[in-house]
XYZ file of C-alpha atoms in Angstrom:
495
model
C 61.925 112.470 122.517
C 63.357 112.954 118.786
C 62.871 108.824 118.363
C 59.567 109.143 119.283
C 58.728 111.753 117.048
C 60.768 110.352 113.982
C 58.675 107.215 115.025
C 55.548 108.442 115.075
C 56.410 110.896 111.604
C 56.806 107.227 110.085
C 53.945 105.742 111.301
C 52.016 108.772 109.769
C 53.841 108.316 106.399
C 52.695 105.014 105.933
C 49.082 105.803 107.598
C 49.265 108.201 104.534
C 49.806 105.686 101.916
C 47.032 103.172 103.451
C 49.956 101.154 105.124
C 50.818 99.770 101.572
C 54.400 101.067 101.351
C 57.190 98.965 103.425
C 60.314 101.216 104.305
C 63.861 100.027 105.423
C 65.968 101.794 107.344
C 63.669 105.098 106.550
C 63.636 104.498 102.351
C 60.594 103.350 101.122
C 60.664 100.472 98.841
C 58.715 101.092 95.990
C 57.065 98.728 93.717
C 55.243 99.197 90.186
C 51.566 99.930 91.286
C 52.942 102.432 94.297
C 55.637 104.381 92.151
C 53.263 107.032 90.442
C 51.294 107.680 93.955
C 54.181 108.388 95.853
C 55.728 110.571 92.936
C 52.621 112.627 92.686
C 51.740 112.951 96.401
C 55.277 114.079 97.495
C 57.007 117.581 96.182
C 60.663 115.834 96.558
C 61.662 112.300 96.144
C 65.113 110.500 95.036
C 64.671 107.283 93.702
C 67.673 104.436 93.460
C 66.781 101.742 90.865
C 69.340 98.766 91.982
C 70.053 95.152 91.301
C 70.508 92.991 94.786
C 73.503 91.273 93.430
C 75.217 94.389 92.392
C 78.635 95.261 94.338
C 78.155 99.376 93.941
C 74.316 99.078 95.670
C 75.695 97.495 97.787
C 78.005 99.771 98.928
C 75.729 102.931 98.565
C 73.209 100.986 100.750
C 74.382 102.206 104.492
C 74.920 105.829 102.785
C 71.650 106.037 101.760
C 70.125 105.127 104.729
C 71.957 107.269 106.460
C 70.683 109.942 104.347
C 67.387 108.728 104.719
C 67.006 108.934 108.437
C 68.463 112.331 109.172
C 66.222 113.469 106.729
C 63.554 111.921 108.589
C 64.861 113.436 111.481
C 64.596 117.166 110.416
C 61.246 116.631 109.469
C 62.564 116.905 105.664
C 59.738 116.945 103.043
C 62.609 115.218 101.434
C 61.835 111.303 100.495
C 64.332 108.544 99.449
C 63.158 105.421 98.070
C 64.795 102.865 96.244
C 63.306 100.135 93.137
C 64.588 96.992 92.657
C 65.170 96.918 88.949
C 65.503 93.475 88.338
C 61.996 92.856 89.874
C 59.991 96.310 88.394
C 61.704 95.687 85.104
C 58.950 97.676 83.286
C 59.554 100.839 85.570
C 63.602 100.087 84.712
C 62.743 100.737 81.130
C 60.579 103.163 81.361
C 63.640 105.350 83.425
C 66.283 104.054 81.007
C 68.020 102.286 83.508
C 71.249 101.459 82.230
C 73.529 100.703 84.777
C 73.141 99.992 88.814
C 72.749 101.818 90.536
C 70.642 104.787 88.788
C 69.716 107.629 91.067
C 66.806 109.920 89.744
C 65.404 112.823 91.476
C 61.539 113.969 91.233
C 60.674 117.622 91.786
C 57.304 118.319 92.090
C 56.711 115.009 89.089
C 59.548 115.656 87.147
C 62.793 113.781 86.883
C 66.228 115.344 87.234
C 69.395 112.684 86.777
C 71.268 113.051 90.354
C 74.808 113.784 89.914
C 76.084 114.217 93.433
C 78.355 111.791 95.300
C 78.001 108.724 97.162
C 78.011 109.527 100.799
C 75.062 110.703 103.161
C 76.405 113.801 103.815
C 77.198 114.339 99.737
C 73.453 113.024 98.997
C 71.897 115.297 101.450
C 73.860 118.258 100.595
C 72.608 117.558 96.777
C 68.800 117.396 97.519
C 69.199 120.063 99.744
C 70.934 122.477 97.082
C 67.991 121.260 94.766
C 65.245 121.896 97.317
C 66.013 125.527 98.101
C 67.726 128.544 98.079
C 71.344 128.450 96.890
C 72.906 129.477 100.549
C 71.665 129.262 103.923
C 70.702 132.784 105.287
C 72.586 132.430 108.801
C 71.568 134.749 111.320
C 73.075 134.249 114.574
C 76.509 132.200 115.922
C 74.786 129.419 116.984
C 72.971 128.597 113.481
C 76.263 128.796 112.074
C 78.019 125.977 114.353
C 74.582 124.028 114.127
C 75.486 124.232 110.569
C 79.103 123.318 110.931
C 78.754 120.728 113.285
C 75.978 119.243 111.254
C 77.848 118.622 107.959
C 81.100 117.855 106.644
C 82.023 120.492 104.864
C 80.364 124.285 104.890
C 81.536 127.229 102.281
C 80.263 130.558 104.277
C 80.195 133.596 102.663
C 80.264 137.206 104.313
C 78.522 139.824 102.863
C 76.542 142.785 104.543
C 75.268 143.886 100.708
C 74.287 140.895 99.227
C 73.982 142.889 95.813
C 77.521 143.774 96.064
C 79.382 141.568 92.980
C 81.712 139.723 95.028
C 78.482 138.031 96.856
C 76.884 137.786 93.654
C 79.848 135.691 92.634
C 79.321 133.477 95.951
C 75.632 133.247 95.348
C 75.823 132.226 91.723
C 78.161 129.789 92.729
C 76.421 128.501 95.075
C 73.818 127.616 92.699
C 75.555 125.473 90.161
C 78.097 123.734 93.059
C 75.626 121.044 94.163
C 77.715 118.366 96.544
C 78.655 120.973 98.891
C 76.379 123.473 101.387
C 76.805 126.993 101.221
C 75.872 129.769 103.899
C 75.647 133.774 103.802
C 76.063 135.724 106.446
C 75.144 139.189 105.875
C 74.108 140.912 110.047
C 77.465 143.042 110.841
C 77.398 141.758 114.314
C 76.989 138.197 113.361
C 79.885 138.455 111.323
C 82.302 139.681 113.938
C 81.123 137.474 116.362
C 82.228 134.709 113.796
C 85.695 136.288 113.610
C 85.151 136.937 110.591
C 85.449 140.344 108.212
C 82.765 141.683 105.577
C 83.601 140.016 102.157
C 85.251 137.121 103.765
C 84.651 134.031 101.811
C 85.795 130.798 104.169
C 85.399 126.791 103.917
C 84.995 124.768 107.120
C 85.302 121.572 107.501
C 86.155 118.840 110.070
C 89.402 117.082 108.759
C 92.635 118.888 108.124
C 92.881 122.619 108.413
C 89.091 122.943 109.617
C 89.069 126.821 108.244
C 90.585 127.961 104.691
C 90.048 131.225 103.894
C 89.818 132.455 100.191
C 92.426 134.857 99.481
C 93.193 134.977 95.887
C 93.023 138.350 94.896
C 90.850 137.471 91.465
C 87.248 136.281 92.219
C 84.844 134.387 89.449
C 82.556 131.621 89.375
C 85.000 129.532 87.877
C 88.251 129.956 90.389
C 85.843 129.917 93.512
C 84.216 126.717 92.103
C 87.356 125.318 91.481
C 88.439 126.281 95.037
C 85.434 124.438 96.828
C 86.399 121.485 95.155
C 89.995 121.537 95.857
C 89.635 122.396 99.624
C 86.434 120.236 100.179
C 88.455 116.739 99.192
C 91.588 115.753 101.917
C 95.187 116.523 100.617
C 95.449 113.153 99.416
C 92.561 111.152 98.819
C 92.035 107.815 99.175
C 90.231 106.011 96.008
C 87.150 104.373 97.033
C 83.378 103.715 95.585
C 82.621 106.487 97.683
C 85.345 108.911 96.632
C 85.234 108.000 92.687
C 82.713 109.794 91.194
C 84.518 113.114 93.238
C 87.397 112.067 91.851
C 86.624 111.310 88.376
C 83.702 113.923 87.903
C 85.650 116.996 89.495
C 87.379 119.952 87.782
C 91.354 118.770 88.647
C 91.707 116.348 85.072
C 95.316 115.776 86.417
C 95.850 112.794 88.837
C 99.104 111.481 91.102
C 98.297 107.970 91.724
C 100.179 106.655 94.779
C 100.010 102.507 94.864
C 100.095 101.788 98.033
C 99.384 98.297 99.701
C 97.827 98.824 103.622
C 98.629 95.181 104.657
C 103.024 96.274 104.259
C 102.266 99.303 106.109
C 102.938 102.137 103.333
C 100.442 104.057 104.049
C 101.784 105.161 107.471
C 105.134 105.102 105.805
C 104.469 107.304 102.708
C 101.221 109.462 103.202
C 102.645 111.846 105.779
C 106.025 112.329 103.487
C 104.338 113.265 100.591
C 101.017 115.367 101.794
C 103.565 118.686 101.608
C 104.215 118.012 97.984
C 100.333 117.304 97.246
C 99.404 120.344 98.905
C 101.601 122.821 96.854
C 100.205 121.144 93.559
C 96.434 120.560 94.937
C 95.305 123.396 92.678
C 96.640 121.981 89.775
C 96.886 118.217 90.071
C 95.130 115.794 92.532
C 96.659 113.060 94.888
C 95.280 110.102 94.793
C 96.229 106.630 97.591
C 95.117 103.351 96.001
C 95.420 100.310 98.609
C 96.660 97.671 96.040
C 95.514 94.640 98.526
C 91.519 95.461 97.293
C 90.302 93.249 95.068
C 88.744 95.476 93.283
C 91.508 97.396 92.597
C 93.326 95.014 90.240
C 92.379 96.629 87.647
C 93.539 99.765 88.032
C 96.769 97.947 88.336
C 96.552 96.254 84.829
C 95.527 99.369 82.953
C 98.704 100.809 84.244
C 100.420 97.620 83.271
C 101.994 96.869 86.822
C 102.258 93.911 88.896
C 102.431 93.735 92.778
C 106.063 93.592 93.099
C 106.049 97.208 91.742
C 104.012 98.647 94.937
C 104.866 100.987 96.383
C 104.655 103.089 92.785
C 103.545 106.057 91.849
C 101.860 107.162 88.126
C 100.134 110.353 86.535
C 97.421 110.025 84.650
C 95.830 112.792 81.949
C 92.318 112.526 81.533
C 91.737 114.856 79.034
C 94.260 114.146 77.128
C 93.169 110.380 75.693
C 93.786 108.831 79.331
C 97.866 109.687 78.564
C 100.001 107.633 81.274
C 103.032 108.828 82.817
C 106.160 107.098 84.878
C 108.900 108.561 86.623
C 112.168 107.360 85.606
C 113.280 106.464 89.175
C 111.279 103.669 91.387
C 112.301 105.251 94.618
C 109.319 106.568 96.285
C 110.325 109.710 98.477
C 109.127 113.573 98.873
C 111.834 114.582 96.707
C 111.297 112.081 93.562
C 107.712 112.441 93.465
C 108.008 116.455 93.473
C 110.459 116.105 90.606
C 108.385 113.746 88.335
C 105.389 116.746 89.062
C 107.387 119.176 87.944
C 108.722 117.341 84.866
C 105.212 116.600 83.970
C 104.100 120.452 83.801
C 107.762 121.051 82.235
C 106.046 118.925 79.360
C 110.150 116.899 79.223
C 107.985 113.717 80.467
C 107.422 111.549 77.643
C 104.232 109.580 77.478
C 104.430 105.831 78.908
C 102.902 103.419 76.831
C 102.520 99.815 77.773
C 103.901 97.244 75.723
C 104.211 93.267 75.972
C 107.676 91.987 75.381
C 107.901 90.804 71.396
C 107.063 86.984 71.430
C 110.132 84.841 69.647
C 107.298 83.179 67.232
C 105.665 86.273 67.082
C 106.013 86.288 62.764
C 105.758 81.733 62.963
C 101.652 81.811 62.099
C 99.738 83.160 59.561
C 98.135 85.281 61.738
C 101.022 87.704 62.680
C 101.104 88.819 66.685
C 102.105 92.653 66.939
C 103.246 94.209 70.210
C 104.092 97.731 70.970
C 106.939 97.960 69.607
C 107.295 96.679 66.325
C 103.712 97.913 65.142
C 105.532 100.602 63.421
C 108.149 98.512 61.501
C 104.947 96.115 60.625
C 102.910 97.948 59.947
C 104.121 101.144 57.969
C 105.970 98.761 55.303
C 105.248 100.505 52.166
C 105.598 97.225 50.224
C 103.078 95.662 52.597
C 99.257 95.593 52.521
C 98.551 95.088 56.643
C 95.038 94.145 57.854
C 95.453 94.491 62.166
C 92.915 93.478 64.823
C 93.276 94.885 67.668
C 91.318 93.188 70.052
C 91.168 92.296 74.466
C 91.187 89.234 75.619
C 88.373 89.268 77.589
C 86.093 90.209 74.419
C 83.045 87.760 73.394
C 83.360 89.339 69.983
C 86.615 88.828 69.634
C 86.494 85.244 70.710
C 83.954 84.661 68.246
C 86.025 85.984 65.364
C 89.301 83.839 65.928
C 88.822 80.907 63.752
C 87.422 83.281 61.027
C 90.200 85.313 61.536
C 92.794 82.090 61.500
C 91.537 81.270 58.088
C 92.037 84.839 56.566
C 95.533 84.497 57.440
C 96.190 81.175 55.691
C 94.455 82.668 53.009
C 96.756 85.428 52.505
C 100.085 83.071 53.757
C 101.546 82.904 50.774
C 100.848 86.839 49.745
C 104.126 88.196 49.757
C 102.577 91.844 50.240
C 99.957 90.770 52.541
C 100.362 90.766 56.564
C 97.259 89.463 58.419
C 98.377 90.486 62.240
C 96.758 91.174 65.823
C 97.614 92.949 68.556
C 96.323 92.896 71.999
C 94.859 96.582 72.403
C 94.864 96.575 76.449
C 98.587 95.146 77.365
C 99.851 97.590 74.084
C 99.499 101.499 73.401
C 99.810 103.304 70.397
C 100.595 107.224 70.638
C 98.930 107.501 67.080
C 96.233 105.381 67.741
C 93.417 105.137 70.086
C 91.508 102.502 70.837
C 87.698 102.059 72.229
C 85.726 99.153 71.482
C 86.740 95.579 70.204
C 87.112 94.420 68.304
C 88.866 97.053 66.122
C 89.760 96.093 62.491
C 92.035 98.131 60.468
C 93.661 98.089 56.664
C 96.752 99.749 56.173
C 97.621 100.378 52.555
C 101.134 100.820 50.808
C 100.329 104.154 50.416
C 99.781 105.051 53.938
C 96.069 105.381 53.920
C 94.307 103.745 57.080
C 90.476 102.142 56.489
C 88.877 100.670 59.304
C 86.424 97.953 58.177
C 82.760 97.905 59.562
C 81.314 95.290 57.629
C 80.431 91.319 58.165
C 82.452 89.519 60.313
C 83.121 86.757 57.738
C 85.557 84.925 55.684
C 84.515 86.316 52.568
C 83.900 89.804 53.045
C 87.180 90.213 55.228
C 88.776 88.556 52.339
C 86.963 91.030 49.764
C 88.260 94.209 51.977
C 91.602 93.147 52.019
C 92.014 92.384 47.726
C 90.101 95.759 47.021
C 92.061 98.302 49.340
C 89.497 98.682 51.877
C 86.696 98.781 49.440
C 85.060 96.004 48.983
C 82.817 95.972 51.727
C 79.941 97.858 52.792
C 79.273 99.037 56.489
C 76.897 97.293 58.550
C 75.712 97.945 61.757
C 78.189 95.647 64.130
C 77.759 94.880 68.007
C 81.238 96.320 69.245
C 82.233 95.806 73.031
C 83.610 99.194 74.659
C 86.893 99.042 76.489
C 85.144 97.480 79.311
C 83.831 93.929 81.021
C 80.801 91.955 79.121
C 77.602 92.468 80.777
C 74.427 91.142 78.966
C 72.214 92.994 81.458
C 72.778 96.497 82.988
C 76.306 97.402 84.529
C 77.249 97.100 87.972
C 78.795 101.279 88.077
C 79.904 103.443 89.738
């Protein structure tokens, strides 16, 4: 009966729109001269601009559609629709459509960027947060398993006085935590039917422990936001399309990378072992399995500078502190190793790993000098030495472009005594001093210390100038500058 009414509430949709609009899989595929009608004559509609040969679309396709129909299915004034971008170029533009895919939400005519996750339930949770009240007023046992058995995760409050400040705290939090739904339960009897006590805050969910109860004595917005997001992911999660914008975009900034490869069976071998040692850091550091046989993953692998033969592995990774890497200093991978490289790290006795490429033979046999990790300092610092570096990524169009320019400067300054015109490879070499973000990078390095990056012309003559004056003979210019990323000369493929 439910088919036949989702049918028929489709048929009327597109009655509505004079038949004009074609749907798949319940989103409605919107085109140019149909955009602005179905904007205006709908309160709620998320819109996906994507490009058909784009790998992250593709991905968030199913999802979508998933979130689509059970939308449909509650009747939902709630509409998804999607644009392809690379055919309603105008409407791209119009949106600022940078990357694929772009997810934009319309309320009532006006755009709101989406920043919820990648999975139906995450999507409808989102639009749902953004389409009413902050929790779901529960009023008997049965709406609350409807609700539980309905979505993924559920954060229940229970409060009889919903003025009281601890369900003020829920509430408020509720309202700014938009990837996850939240019910209140405030009838007495309700509550004790649901086992549960007035002022009981408690997460259900259907993998792991499927109840958590909060029972820190301290309450804010912060720690109980902070505890939704911990609790809501598994112990360790498993990196993914799906899982990376959780991962990336949540509040834990510390990250246990476990390199795992599926195919040799280390997942079954390691994941079990070390959940117990995730678990006691969760609230300060989260676990992360990546399955080293994905293609995609391979690059994960070379910003950590490791090759296959190194999995199984295990790294921590900063992200607010300049992406800092971190190694343990024993390759074993066990409960006990990984526990003691955690605790090290919060110590603060870890040093910082940063990758270097062993020191080429020839590395001082052209004019143009080739710099590695470790001797950039010795190079570089010379006081008697005037040092012009490039630091630059292979994969670079820019840099490419500049090599035989950059060739010639250093037979020009050969036979300088006091001159060094050198390169370094930015991505297979770290600096702790210096930071690198788009390429190519070009910076002087004067006997006195001083350090003057050049922005000007990328030509013979004015590199030449920059490097006789000190760093001043050239005057900035806006330059096209590639960030530490792939080239793409039309919107990125993102996550």
């Amino acid at each position: 009966m439910r088919a036949v009414l989702l049918t028929v509430a489709i048929a009327l949709l597109g009655s509505a729109y004079g038949d004009e609009i074609p749907t798949e899989d319940n989103v409605l595929v919107l085109s140019k001269p149909l955009f602005d009608s179905v904007i205006s004559s709908n309160d709620y509609v998320l819109v996906e601009f994507y490009a058909p040969w784009c790998g992250h679309c593709k991905s968030l396709a199913p999802e979508y559609a998933k979130a689509a129909t059970k939308l449909a299915e509650e009747d939902s004034p709630i509409k998804l629709a999607k644009v392809d971008a690379t055919q309603e170029q105008d409407l791209a533009e119009y949106y600022k459509v940078k990357g694929y895919p772009t997810l934009i939400f319309f309320k009532k005519g006006s755009s709101i960027d989406y920043t919820g996750g990648r999975q139906a339930d995450d999507i409808i949770a989102w639009l749902k947060k953004k389409t009413g009240p902050p929790a779901v007023e529960v009023s008997s046992a049965e709406q609350a398993k409807e609700l539980t058995v309905a979505n993924l995760v559920v954060v229940f409050g229970f409060f009889p006085d919903q003025s009281s400040e601890r369900a003020l705290t829920f509430l408020n939090t509720a309202g700014v935590v938009d990837d996850q739904i939240f019910a209140i339960v405030s009838d007495e009897k309700v509550i004790e039917e649901l086992e549960a006590k007035a002022g009981d805050i408690v997460l259900y969910k259907k993998f792991e422990d499927p109840q958590v109860k909060y029972d820190a004595e301290e309450l804010s917005e912060d720690l109980l936001k902070n505890w939704v997001f911990m609790q809501s992911m598994p112990t360790i999660v498993e990196f993914s399309h799906e899982t990376a914008s959780k991962i990336f975009g949540g509040q834990i900034k510390y990250h246990l990378l476990l390199f795992l490869s599926k195919k040799d069976g280390h997942f079954e071998k390691y994941i079990d072992e070390l959940k117990p040692v995730a678990k006691n850091y969760r609230d300060k550091i989260m676990t992360v399995s990546i399955d080293t046989d994905e293609d995609d993953h391979q690059r994960i692998l070379e910003f950590f500078g490791m090759k296959k033969d190194e999995v199984p592995s295990v790294r921590l990774i900063a992200l607010e502190q300049d992406m800092a890497k971190y190694k343990p200093a024993a390759d074993e991978l066990n409960a006990n190793t990984v526990e003691e490289f955690v605790q090290s790290f919060f110590a603060g006795t870890l040093k910082q790993h940063l990758l270097s490429e062993s020191l080429p033979a020839d590395w001082a046999d052209k004019p143009v000098k080739v710099l590695v990790a470790s001797n950039f300092d010795e190079v570089v610092f010379d006081n008697e030495k005037t040092v012009l570096v490039e630091f630059y990524a292979p994969w670079c169009g820019h840099c490419k472009q500049l090599v035989p320019i950059y060739d010639k400067l250093g037979e020009h300054f050969e036979k300088d005594s006091d001159v060094i015109i050198a390169k370094i490879d930015a991505t297979a070499n770290e600096l702790e001093h210096t930071k690198i973000t788009s390429f190519p990078t070009i910076k002087l390095y004067t006997k006195d210390n001083q350090v003057r990056e050049y922005n000007g012309e990328r030509t013979l003559s004015a590199l030449t100038k920059f490097v006789e004056t000190g760093g001043e003979g050239a005057e900035p210019v806006p330059v096209d500058e590639e960030s530490d990323s792939d080239d793409h000369e039309q919107p990125r493929d993102e996550l």
